Coordinates of C-alpha atoms in Angstrom, one line a residue:
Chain A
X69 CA 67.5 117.4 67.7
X70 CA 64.6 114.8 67.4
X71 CA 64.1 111.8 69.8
X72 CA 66.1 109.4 67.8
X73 CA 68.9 111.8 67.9
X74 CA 68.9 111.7 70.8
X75 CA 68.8 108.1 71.7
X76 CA 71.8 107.7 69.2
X77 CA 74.0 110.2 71.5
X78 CA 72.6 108.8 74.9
X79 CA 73.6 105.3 73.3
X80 CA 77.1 106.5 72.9
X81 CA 77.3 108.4 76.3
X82 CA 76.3 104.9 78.3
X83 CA 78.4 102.5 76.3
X84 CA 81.6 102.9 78.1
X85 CA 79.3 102.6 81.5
X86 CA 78.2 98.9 80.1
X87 CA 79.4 95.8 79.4
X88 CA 76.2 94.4 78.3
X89 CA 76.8 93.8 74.3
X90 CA 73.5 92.7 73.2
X91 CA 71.5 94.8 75.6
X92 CA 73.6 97.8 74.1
X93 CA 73.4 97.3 70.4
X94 CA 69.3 96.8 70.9
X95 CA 68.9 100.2 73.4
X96 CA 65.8 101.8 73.0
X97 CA 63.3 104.1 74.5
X98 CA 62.5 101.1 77.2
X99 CA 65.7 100.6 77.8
X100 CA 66.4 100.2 82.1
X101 CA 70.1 101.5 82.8
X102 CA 70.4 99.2 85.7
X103 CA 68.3 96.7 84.8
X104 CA 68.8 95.8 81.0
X105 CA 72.1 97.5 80.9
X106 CA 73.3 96.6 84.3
X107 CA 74.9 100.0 84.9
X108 CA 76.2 100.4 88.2
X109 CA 74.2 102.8 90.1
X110 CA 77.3 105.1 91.1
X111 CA 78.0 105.8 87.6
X112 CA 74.3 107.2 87.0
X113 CA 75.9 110.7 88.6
X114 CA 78.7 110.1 85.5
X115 CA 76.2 109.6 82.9
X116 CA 74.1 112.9 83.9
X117 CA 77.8 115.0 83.9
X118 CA 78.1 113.6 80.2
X119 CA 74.7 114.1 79.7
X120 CA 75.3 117.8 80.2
X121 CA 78.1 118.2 79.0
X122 CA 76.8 116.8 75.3
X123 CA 74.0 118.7 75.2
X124 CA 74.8 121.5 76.8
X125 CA 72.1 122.3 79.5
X126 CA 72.2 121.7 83.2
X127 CA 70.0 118.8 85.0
X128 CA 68.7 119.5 88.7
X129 CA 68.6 117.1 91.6
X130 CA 65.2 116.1 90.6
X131 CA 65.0 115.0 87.1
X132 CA 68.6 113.5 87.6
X133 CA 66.4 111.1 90.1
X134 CA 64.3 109.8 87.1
X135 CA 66.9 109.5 84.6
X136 CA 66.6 105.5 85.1
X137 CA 65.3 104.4 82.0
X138 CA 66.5 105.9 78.1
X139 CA 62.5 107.1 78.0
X140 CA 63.0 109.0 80.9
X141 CA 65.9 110.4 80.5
X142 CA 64.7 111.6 76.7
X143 CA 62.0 113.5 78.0
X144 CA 63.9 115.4 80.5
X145 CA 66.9 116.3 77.7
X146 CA 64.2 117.0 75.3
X147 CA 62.2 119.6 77.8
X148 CA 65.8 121.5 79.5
X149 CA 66.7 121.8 75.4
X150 CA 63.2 123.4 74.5
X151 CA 63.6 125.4 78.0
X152 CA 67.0 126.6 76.6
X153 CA 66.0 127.4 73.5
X154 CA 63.0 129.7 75.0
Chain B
X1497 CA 102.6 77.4 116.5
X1498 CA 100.6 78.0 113.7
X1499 CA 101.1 77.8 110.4
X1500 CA 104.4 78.5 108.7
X1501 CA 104.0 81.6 106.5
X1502 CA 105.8 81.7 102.7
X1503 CA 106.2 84.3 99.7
X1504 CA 105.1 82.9 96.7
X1505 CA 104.8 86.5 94.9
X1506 CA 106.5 89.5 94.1
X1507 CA 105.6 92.5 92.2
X1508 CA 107.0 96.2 92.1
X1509 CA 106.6 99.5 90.6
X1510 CA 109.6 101.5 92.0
X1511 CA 112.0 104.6 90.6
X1512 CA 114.3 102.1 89.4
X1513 CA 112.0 99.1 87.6
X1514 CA 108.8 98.5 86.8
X1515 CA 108.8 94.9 86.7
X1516 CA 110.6 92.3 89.2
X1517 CA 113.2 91.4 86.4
X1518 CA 113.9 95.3 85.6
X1519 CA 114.1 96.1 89.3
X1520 CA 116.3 92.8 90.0
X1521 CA 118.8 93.8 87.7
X1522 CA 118.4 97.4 88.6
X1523 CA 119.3 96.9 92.3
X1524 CA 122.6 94.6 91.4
X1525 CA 123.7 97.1 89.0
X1526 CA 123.1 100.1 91.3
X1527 CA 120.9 101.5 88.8
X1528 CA 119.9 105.0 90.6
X1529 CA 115.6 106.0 89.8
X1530 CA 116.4 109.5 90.6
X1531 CA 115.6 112.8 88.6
X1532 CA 115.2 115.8 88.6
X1533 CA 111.4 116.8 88.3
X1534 CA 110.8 120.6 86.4
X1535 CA 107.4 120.5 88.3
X1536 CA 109.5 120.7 91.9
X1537 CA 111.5 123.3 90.0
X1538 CA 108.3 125.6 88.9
X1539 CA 107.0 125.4 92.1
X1540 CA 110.5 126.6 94.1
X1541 CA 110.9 123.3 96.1
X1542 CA 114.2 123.5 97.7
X1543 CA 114.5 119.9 96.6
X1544 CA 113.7 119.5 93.3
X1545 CA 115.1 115.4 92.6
X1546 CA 112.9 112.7 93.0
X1547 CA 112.1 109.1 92.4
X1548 CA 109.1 108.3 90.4
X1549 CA 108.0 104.8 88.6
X1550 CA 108.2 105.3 84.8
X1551 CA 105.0 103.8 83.3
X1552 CA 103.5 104.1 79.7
X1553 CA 100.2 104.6 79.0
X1554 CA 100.1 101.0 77.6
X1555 CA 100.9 99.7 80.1
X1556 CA 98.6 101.1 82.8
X1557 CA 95.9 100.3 80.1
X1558 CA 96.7 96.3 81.0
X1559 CA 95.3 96.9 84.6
X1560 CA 92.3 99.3 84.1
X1561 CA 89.4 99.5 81.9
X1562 CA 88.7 102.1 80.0
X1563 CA 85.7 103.6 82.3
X1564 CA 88.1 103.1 85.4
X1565 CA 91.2 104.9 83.1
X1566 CA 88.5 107.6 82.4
X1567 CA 89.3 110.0 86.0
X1568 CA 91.6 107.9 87.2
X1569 CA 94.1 110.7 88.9
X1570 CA 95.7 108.9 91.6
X1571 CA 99.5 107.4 91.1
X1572 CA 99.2 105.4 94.4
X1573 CA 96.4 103.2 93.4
X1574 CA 98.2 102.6 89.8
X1575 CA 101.2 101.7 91.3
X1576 CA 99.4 99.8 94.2
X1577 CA 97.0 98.0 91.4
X1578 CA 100.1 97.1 89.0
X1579 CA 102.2 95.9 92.0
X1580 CA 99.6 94.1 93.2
X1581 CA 98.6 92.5 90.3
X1582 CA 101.9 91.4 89.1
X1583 CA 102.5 89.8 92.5
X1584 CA 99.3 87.6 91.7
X1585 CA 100.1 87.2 88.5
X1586 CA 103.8 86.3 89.2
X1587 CA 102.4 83.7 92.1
X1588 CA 100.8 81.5 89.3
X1589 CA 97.6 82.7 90.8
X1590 CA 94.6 83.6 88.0
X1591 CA 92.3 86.3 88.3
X1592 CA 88.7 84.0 88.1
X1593 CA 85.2 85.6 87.6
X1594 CA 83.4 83.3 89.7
X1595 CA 79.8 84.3 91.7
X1596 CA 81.8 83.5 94.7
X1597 CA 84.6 85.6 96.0
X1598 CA 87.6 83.7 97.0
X1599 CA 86.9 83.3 100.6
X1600 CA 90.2 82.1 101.7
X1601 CA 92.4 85.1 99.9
X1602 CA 92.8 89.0 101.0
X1603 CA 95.0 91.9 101.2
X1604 CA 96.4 94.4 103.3
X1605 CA 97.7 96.9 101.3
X1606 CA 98.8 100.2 103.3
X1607 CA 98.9 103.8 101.7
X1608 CA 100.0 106.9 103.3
X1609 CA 97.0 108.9 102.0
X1610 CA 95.1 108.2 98.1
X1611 CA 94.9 109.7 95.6
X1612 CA 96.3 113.7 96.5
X1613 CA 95.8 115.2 92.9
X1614 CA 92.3 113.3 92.4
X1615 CA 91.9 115.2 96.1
X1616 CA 93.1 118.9 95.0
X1617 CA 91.3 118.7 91.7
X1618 CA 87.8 118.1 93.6
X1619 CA 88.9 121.0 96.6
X1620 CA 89.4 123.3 93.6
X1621 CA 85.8 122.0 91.8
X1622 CA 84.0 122.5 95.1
X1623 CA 85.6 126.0 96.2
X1624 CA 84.7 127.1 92.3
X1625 CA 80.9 126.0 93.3
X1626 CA 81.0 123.0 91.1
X1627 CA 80.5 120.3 93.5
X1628 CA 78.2 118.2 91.2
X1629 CA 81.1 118.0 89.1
X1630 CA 82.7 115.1 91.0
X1631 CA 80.9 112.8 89.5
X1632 CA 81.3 109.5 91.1
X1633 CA 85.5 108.7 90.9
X1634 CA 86.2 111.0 93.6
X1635 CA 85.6 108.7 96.9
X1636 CA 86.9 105.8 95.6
X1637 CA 90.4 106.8 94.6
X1638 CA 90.7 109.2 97.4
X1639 CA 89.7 107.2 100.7
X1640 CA 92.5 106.1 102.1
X1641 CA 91.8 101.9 101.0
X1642 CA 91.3 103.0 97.9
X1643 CA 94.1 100.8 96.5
X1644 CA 92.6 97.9 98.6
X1645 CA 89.3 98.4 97.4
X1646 CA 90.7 98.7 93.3
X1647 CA 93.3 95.6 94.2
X1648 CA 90.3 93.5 95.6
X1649 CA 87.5 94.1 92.8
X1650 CA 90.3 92.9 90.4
X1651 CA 90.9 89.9 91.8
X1652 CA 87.5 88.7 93.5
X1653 CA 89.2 88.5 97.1
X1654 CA 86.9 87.1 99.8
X1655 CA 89.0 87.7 103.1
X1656 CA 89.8 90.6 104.9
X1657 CA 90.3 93.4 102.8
X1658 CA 91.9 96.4 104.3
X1659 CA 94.8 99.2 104.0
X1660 CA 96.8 99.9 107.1
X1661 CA 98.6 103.3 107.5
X1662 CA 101.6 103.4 109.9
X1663 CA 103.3 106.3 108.0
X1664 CA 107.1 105.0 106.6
X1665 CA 106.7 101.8 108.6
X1666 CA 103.4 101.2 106.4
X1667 CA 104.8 99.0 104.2
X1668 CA 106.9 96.6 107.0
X1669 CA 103.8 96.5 108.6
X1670 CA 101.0 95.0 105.8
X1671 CA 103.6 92.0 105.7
X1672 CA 103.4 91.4 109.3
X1673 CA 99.3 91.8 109.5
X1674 CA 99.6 89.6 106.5
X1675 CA 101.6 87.2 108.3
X1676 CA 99.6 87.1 111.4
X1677 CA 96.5 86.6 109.7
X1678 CA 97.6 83.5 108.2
X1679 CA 99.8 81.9 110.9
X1680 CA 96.3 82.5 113.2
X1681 CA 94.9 79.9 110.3
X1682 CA 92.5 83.0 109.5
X1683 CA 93.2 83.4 105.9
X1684 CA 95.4 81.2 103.6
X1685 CA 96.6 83.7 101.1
X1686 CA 97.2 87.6 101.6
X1687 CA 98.3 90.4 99.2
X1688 CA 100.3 92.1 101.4
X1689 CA 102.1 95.5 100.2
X1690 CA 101.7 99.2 100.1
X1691 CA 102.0 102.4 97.9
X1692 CA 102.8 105.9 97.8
X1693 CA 101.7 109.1 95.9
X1694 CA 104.2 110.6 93.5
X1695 CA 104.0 114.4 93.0
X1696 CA 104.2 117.9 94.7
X1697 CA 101.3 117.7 97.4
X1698 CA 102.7 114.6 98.5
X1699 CA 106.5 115.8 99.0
X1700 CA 105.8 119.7 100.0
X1701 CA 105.3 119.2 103.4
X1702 CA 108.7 117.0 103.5
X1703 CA 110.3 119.9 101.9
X1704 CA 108.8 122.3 104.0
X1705 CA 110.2 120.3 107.2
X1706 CA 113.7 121.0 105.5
X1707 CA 114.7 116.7 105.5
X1708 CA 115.0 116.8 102.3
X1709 CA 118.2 117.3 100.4
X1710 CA 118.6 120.6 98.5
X1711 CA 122.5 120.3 97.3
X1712 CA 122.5 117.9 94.6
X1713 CA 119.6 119.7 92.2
X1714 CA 122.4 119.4 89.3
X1715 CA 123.0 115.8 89.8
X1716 CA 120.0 113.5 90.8
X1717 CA 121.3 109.8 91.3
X1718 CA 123.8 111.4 93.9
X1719 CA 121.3 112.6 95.5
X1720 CA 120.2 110.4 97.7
X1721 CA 123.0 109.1 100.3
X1722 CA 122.4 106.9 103.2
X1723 CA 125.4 106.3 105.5
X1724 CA 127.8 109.0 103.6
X1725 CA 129.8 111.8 105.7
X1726 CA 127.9 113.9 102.8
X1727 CA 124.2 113.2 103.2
X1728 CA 122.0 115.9 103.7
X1729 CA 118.6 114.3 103.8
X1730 CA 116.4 112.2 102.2
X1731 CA 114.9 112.4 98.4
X1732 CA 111.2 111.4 98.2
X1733 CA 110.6 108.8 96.0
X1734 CA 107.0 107.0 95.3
X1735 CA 105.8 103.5 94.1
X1736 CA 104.5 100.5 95.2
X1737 CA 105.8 96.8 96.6
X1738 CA 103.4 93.9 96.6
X1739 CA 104.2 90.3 98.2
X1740 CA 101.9 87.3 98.0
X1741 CA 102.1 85.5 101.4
X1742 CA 100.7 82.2 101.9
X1743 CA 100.7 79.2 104.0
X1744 CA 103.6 76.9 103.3
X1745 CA 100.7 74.3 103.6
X1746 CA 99.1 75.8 100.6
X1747 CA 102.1 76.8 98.7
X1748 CA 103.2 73.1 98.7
X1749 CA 99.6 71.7 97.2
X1750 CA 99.6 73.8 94.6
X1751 CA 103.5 73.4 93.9
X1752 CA 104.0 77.3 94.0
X1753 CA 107.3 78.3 93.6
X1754 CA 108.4 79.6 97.3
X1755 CA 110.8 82.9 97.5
X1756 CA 111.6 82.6 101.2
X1757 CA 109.7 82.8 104.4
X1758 CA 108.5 84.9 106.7
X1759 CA 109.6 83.9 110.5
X1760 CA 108.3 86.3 112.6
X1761 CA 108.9 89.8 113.2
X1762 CA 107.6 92.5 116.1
X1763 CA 105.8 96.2 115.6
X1764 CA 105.8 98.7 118.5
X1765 CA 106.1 102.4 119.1
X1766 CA 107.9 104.7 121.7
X1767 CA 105.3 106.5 122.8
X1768 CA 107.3 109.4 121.9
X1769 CA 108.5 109.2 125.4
X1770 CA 112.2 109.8 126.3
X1771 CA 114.0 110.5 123.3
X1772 CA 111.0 109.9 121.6
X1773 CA 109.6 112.7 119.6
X1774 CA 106.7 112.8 116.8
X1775 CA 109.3 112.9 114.1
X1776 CA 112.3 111.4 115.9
X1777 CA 112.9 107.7 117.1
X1778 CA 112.8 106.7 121.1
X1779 CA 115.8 104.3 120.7
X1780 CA 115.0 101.9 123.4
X1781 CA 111.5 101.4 121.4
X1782 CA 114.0 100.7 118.1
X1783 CA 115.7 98.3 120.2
X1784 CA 113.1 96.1 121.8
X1785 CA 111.6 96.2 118.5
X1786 CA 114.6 94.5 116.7
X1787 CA 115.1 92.1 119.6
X1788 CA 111.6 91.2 120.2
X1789 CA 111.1 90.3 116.3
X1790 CA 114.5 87.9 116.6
X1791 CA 112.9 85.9 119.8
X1792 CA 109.2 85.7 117.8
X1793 CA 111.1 84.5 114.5
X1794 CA 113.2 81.7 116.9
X1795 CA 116.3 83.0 116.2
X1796 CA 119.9 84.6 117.6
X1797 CA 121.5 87.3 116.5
X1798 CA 124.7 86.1 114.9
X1799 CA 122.7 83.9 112.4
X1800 CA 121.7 87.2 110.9
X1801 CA 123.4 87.4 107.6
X1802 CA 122.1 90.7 106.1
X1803 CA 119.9 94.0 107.5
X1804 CA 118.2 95.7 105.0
X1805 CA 117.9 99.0 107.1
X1806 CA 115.6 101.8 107.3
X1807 CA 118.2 104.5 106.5
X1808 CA 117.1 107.5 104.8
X1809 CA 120.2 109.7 104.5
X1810 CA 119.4 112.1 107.2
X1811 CA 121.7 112.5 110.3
X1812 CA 119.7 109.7 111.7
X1813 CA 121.3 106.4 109.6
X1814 CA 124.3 106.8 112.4
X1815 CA 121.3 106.0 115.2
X1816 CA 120.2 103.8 113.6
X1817 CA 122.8 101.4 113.2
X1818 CA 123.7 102.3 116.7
X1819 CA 120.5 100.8 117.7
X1820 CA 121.1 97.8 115.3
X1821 CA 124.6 97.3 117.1
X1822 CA 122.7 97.7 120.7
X1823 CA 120.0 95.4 120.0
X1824 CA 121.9 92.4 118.5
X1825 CA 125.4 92.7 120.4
X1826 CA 127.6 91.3 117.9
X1827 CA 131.5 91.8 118.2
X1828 CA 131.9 94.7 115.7
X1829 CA 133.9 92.4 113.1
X1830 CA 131.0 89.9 113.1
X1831 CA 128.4 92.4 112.2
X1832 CA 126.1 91.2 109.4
X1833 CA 125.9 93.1 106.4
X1834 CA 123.8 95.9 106.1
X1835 CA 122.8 98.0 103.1
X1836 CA 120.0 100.7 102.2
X1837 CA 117.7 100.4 98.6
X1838 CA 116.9 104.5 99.6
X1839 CA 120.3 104.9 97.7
X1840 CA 119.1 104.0 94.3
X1841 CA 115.6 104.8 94.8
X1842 CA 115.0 107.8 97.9
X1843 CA 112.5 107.3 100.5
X1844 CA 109.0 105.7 99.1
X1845 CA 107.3 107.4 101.9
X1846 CA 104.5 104.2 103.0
X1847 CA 105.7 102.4 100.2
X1848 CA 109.9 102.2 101.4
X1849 CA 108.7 99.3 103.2
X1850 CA 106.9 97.1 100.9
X1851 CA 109.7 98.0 98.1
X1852 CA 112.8 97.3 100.0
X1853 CA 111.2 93.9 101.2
X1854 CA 110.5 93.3 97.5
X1855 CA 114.1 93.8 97.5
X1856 CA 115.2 91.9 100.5
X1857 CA 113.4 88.7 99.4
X1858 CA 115.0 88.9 95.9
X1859 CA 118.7 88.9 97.5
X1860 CA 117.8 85.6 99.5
X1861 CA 116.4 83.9 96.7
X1862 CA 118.7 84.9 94.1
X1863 CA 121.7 84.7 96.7
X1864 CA 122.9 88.4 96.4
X1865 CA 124.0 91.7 98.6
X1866 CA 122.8 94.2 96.8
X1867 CA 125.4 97.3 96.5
X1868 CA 125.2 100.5 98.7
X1869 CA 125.5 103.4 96.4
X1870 CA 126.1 107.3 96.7
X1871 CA 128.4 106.3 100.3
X1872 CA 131.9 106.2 98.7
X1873 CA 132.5 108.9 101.3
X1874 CA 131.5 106.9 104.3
X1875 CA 130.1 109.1 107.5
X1876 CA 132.9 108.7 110.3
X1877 CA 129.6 108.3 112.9
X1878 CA 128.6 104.9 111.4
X1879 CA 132.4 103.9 110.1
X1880 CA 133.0 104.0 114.2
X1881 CA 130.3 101.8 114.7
X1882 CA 130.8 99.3 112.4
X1883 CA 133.3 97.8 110.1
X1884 CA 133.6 99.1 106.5
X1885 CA 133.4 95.8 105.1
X1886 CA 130.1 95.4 106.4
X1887 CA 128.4 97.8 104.0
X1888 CA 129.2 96.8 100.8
X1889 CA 129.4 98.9 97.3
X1890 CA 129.2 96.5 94.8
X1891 CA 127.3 93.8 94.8
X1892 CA 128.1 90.5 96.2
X1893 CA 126.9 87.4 94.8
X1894 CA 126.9 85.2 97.4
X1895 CA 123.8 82.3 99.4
X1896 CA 122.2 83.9 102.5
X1897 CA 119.5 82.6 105.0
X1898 CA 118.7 85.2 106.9
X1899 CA 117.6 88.8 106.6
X1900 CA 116.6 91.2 108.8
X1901 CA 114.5 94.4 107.7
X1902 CA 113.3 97.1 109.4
X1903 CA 111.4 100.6 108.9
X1904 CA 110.3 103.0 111.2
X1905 CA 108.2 106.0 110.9
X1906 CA 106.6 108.9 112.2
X1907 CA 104.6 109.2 115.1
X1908 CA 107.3 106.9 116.5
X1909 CA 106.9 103.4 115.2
X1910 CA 108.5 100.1 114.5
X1911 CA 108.6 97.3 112.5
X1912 CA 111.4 94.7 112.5
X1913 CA 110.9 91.2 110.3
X1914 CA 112.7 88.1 109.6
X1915 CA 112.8 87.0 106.6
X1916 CA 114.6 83.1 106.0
X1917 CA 115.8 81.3 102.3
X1918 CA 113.2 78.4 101.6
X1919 CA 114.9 75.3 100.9
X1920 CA 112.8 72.0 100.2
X1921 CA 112.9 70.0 103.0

């Protein structure tokens, strides 16, 4: 799965967290979950679990803290896939 | 004094009608919300009826959004929510999406406990070592003011927002903290209600305690039985009842169409001192209860017209009117009316308060007794008490002012209230 794939899947994991249209349609790789897409902070634990769930791999305690931005949380799903498939 | 206290709301999600008009007609009709529940059945509950709101999907969807619908697992909260709502809705208030909360606006909407299968599922996640699992819904829909909490996002309140729990006297007693707070000039609206879990890890522990009633498995809506030689204990029922109380002050400005009003009422406990127990009522408590919520209303007891009793259909209804009969000392041919909703719709548990006054407030504004149902066989105990006539079994369509209404609950506690007809001065 390449990066863009990726974004596309986050992009459909966050919508339902969202209500920000225009900020949703444009996301990209500097997209802020609570800033641009005013995400409430308690869902960020929701959006990991779907996270997981999706891609099938298992996110500890400390990358789940820098899963803020879609950049950030790209890298992290992109390194625990290449860890799984080592 | 203070300020004079009306209901400009109703809303209700009960066994027998989802809506106020469904539950209106429900309750002349003596439409029983009983059934028998194959999950009671599976799991070998000696009782195995029970009274459970009937919503659709669809129609849940109208109160929730999607995200919030996503784990939702907690029938008190969408009862307490819909109830609530309507109430609003039904008080021609608007939900707005200002900056600014509405200061002057808040609820106190009691629960016995939130959200018990959201609770078992997470115990289950957590013993299985799957604690990050819980994601974020588990908290809010099982702390116990989670329906406050959900009821208050919805509709921007700004006052105090809080969930009492007083076990079956829950629901008697939001309406009173409601009341207060606005009579003190503290608040000039209040939700006021309360809900109750449906489902087995709500009732088991009822069943366990043996006061429900295992005899009438084959035939639900006689189940339930208040005041019959035949009753054998209660059947648990769930829901929610939501009132909108407001200032008469405030009602009047905005032209709000006014059900009745609240006069006064009293809440108080026997200390399960002399024949007080944790599960059984201290009669003198009962008493001073009833007698201290006529005096704090302003009025006697012979200008009581109906009592809208607590009566579960255990071998406690008989006490209970005994203590109705002690406290208001009426010749026994001049004893008001007196029926119980737990007929048609069991014991809501912390919501058989809120419901029944939902109830109460309908018969004084629409002018109507609503029938006794399932006591055909009436107990001698309470037939030597009071006169037949007293308890009726149809409905009587007939103008009321006053109605008096009363739950008590474990732990041994009290609530009386008064409630009066509006009329336009």
């Amino acid at each position: 799965m390449n990066k863009e794939e990726i974004i596309e899947a986050l992009k459909t994991i966050v919508e339902p967290y969202s209500e920000e249209v225009s900020a949703l349609a444009h996301i990209d790789e500097n997209t802020d979950f609570i800033n641009d897409l005013k995400i409430n902070s308690a869902n960020l634990v929701d959006i990991v679990l779907d996270i997981e769930e999706k891609f099938n791999i298992e996110i500890d305690n400390d990358s789940m803290a820098k899963m803020l931005t879609v950049k950030a949380t790209t890298e992290i799903i992109v390194q625990k896939l290449e860890a799984h498939a080592g | 004094m203070g300020n004079r206290v009306v209901i400009t709301g109703l809303g209700v999600c009960a066994p027998n009608g989802t809506t106020i008009r469904e539950f209106s007609d429900a309750i002349k009709n003596g439409l029983s919300g009983i059934r028998h529940q194959p999950d009671l059945e599976a799991l070998n509950f000696s009782c195995q009826i029970a009274g459970k709101p009937a919503l659709s999907e669809e129609r849940i969807s109208q109160y929730f959004t999607p995200l919030e619908l996503r784990n939702l697992n907690s029938t008190g909260i969408i009862y307490g929510v819909i109830a609530g709502l309507d109430a609003w809705n039904d008080a021609g208030l608007t939900i707005e999406n200002n900056d600014e909360p509405d200061w002057d606006s808040g609820t106190i909407f009691g629960a016995g406990t939130s959200g018990i299968d959201k609770f078992r599922w997470a115990i289950n996640k957590i013993d299985a070592l799957e604690i990050k699992k819980l994601g974020s819904s588990v908290v809010i829909q099982t702390m116990a003011s989670g329906v406050s909490a959900f009821i208050s996002g919805k509709l921007g309140l700004g006052n105090q927002v809080s969930t009492n729990s007083s076990a079956c006297a829950t629901g008697a007693e939001s309406i009173l903290l409601a009341y207060e707070r606005i009579k003190t000039g503290q608040a000039t609206r209040m939700l006021a209600g309360s809900t109750s879990d449906s489902g087995p890890y709500i009732w088991g522990g009822f069943d366990a305690m043996k006061v429900c009633t295992f005899k009438h498995n084959h035939e639900p809506e006689k189940g339930s039985r208040p005041m019959s030689a035949t009753a054998s204990g209660f059947v648990p029922g769930s829901g929610a009842g939501a009132l909108v109380l407001e200032s008469l002050k405030s009602a009047l400005t905005r032209k709000a169409k006014i059900y009745g009003e609240v006069l006064g009422g009293h809440i108080n406990s026997g200390g399960q001192r002399g024949l007080g127990t944790m599960t059984a009522p201290n009669p003198s408590a009962v008493q001073r209860c009833i007698k201290t919520a006529l005096k704090n209303a302003g009025i006697e007891a012979h200008e009581i017209d109906v009592i809208n009793g607590h009566l579960t259909a255990t071998t406690k209804d008989a006490l209970e009117i005994e203590n109705w009969k002690t406290a208001l000392q009426l010749p026994d041919d001049d004893f008001p009316y007196i029926n119980s909703l737990k007929g048609m719709i069991g014991h809501c548990i912390a919501a058989s308060g809120s419901i029944e006054c939902v109830a109460s407030i309908l018969e004084l504004s629409e002018g109507f007794i609503f029938p006794n149902i399932n006591c055909e066989d009436l107990s001698p105990e309470v037939a030597a008490l009071i006169d037949a006539k007293c308890i009726p079994k149809t409905v009587i369509h007939k103008p009321f002012n006053i109605l008096a209404k009363a739950s008590f609950g474990f732990g041994d506690i009290n609530a009386a209230i008064i409630f009066k007809k509006y009329t336009h001065e």
